Amino acid sequence: MIKRSKKYSVFSLVKNALSYHENWQPAWRNPEIKKEYDAIIVGGGGHGLTTAYYLAKNHGIKNIAVVEKGWIGGGNTGRNTTIIRSNYLWDQSAAIYDHALKLWEGMSQELNYNVMFSQRGVMNVAHNLHDVRELKRRWHANRLNGVDCEWLNTKEVKKFCPVINTSPNIRYPVLGATLQRRAGTARHDAVAWGYARGADAMGVDIIQNCEVTEININNGNVTGIETTRGTIKSKKIGVVCAGHSSVIAKMAGIKLPLESRPLQALVSEPVKPVIDTVVMSNTIHAYVSQSDKGELVIGAGTDGYNSYSQRGGFNIVEDTIMAIVELFPLFSRMKMLRHWGGIVDICPDASPIISKTHINGLYFNCGWGTGGFKATPGSGWVFAHTIANDQPHALNAPFSINRFSSGELVDEHGAAAVAH
Amino acid sequence: MLIINCPYCGEREQEEFSCGGEAHIERPKNPPDLNDDQWADYLFLRQNIKGLQYERWNHSFGCRQWFNVARNTATDEILAVYKMGEKPPALESNNPITPCGEPAIGSGNFSTSKK
């Protein structure tokens, strides 16, 4: 999809090295806003950009605007802990997350952009009998769904991740773990930039610093949006704006089953390679991996109240660090460099909403809560299908907003890994 | 971290409390007459306001009493605390400018969306 002259390759690297790297072209344009588009995507994070990309690539709709109030990848796309896995319990979730994982596997080649996808494995650790039963149930469920998963006993855990403390004398001893070897991490910024570049190359207009203030609706049909940079018309609008979904929904008079909460994360000073996998624990509530720069990337749980402030309480950070230090005593003297919060939109059943609404032409993709990053390409894939055909893809049909009336919830609290 | 003024115990750190979500949601008076959409509205749908929100808190590691808090969810500023059963105080909602420096414009802010 990328034109040959713009393609990144060893030749373009050499050519630009000769001009001291001063002549690289911007990865995407800064276009003039047109009066009308065939589709508008509200939200220029990973999910919004993949939606635009697959609308253009799979469905031939290329007259698209992606409207972003800040800058590309400045929201939750740049605030997550970059973990990718598909070991979810229920059939519906396993199907959509594993579809996403398959897209991750070919992403760098497809986009001609290195997203640094590293299949280093994800271990979910069990600390008590209940954990063991629950994780073994998920292990079997995964295998029945064709998702790779293995069970490791304590010795095997120690062998796979030697720095973990497997002493039986700690408060929450390691009794075993599930391991998904295809899972891993990716560079989150590169995902946003790669899809932005790919979508732009197919003609998608990426409009930054443009905030939606109103949604125009006429007789139950959507007609366009009002923004801080003027009116933009379109008969199809896809809203993909995570923590602010309820705010946009309110403009259209829709109430969603979402609560927006802060989710915090932190990174340490960079050190030499020490942990070459991702370790997650539901019970003591922490997850850790090491970035290619050498920083430990540590995720916490959500703060227990609604907030849009992009910061949370220190008690959550303290709890998380306590858990990390118990599992990895050698990290006890590491200094933390940065700490931040993102606003996640949590559904009552910890599953997303990828759905039409009762307003024609208005679609919502939200409710990814604490685990949206891993689904980025799969989410865009099915949401593009929903927008293009005005009906859901088989993979996102179970994630309709109507499930809250029908009662057909997809309860993924166990596999969501972060307590809500 | 929030400092919450419990109406029974006074100011305490947020760690002692747990949030019970949106306040003033009444259980339907005629449950058998409700259709599925009305049940969904009562059970699951929430306003999830950016700005002034009335919410329930419980002093779970203190006196264990429930009470209501009026809080600006954009700034985390607590504007009022009042007891269960009392009517929510009429408050002027501050312009939700988040601490991360988000611009005052837009964001569905009450103060700007009605201009």
Tab-separated table of N, CA and C in Angstrom, chain A residues 20 42 77 115-116 118 124 144 150 160 201 226 239 258 263 281 289-290 342 347 390 395:
chain	number	residue	atom	x	y	z
A	20	TYR	N	22.582	13.296	5.359
A	20	TYR	CA	22.597	13.507	6.823
A	20	TYR	C	21.201	13.399	7.454
A	42	VAL	N	-13.858	9.183	14.911
A	42	VAL	CA	-13.569	10.099	16.012
A	42	VAL	C	-12.595	9.404	16.957
A	77	THR	N	-3.057	4.921	23.689
A	77	THR	CA	-2.121	4.159	22.844
A	77	THR	C	-0.691	4.332	23.353
A	115	VAL	N	7.153	-2.444	14.196
A	115	VAL	CA	6.435	-2.205	15.454
A	115	VAL	C	7.091	-2.978	16.606
A	116	MET	N	8.229	-3.582	16.340
A	116	MET	CA	9.018	-4.262	17.369
A	116	MET	C	8.183	-5.290	18.142
A	118	SER	N	7.402	-8.529	19.716
A	118	SER	CA	8.314	-9.519	20.268
A	118	SER	C	7.516	-10.602	20.996
A	124	ASN	N	0.901	-16.100	33.237
A	124	ASN	CA	-0.068	-15.696	34.256
A	124	ASN	C	0.136	-16.589	35.475
A	144	LEU	N	-9.054	-25.644	23.649
A	144	LEU	CA	-10.242	-26.013	22.873
A	144	LEU	C	-10.529	-24.980	21.791
A	150	GLU	N	0.103	-23.276	27.715
A	150	GLU	CA	0.651	-24.425	28.448
A	150	GLU	C	0.557	-24.150	29.931
A	160	PHE	N	11.766	-20.950	33.327
A	160	PHE	CA	11.397	-20.044	32.245
A	160	PHE	C	11.749	-18.596	32.590
A	201	ALA	N	-1.276	6.829	3.384
A	201	ALA	CA	-0.815	6.460	2.040
A	201	ALA	C	-1.982	6.048	1.148
A	226	GLU	N	-19.717	18.704	14.580
A	226	GLU	CA	-19.166	20.037	14.806
A	226	GLU	C	-17.840	19.833	15.528
A	239	VAL	N	-17.137	6.105	16.406
A	239	VAL	CA	-16.548	6.729	17.589
A	239	VAL	C	-15.659	5.715	18.294
A	258	LEU	N	-20.731	2.409	30.645
A	258	LEU	CA	-19.300	2.540	30.896
A	258	LEU	C	-19.008	3.371	32.129
A	263	LEU	N	-6.127	4.322	35.134
A	263	LEU	CA	-5.298	3.119	35.224
A	263	LEU	C	-3.854	3.587	35.166
A	281	SER	N	0.160	-11.227	37.344
A	281	SER	CA	-0.477	-11.910	38.452
A	281	SER	C	-1.784	-11.204	38.798
A	289	SER	N	7.221	-6.308	32.602
A	289	SER	CA	8.023	-6.776	31.480
A	289	SER	C	9.177	-5.794	31.347
A	290	GLN	N	10.118	-6.105	30.446
A	290	GLN	CA	11.244	-5.180	30.260
A	290	GLN	C	11.239	-4.690	28.825
A	342	GLY	N	-3.826	6.687	32.636
A	342	GLY	CA	-4.672	6.845	31.449
A	342	GLY	C	-6.099	6.601	31.881
A	347	CYS	N	-16.484	-1.695	31.039
A	347	CYS	CA	-17.831	-2.240	30.888
A	347	CYS	C	-18.154	-3.124	32.088
A	390	ASP	N	-22.713	-1.808	7.591
A	390	ASP	CA	-23.801	-1.486	8.503
A	390	ASP	C	-24.317	-2.730	9.238
A	395	LEU	N	-17.151	-11.804	14.217
A	395	LEU	CA	-16.323	-11.763	15.430
A	395	LEU	C	-16.833	-10.737	16.442
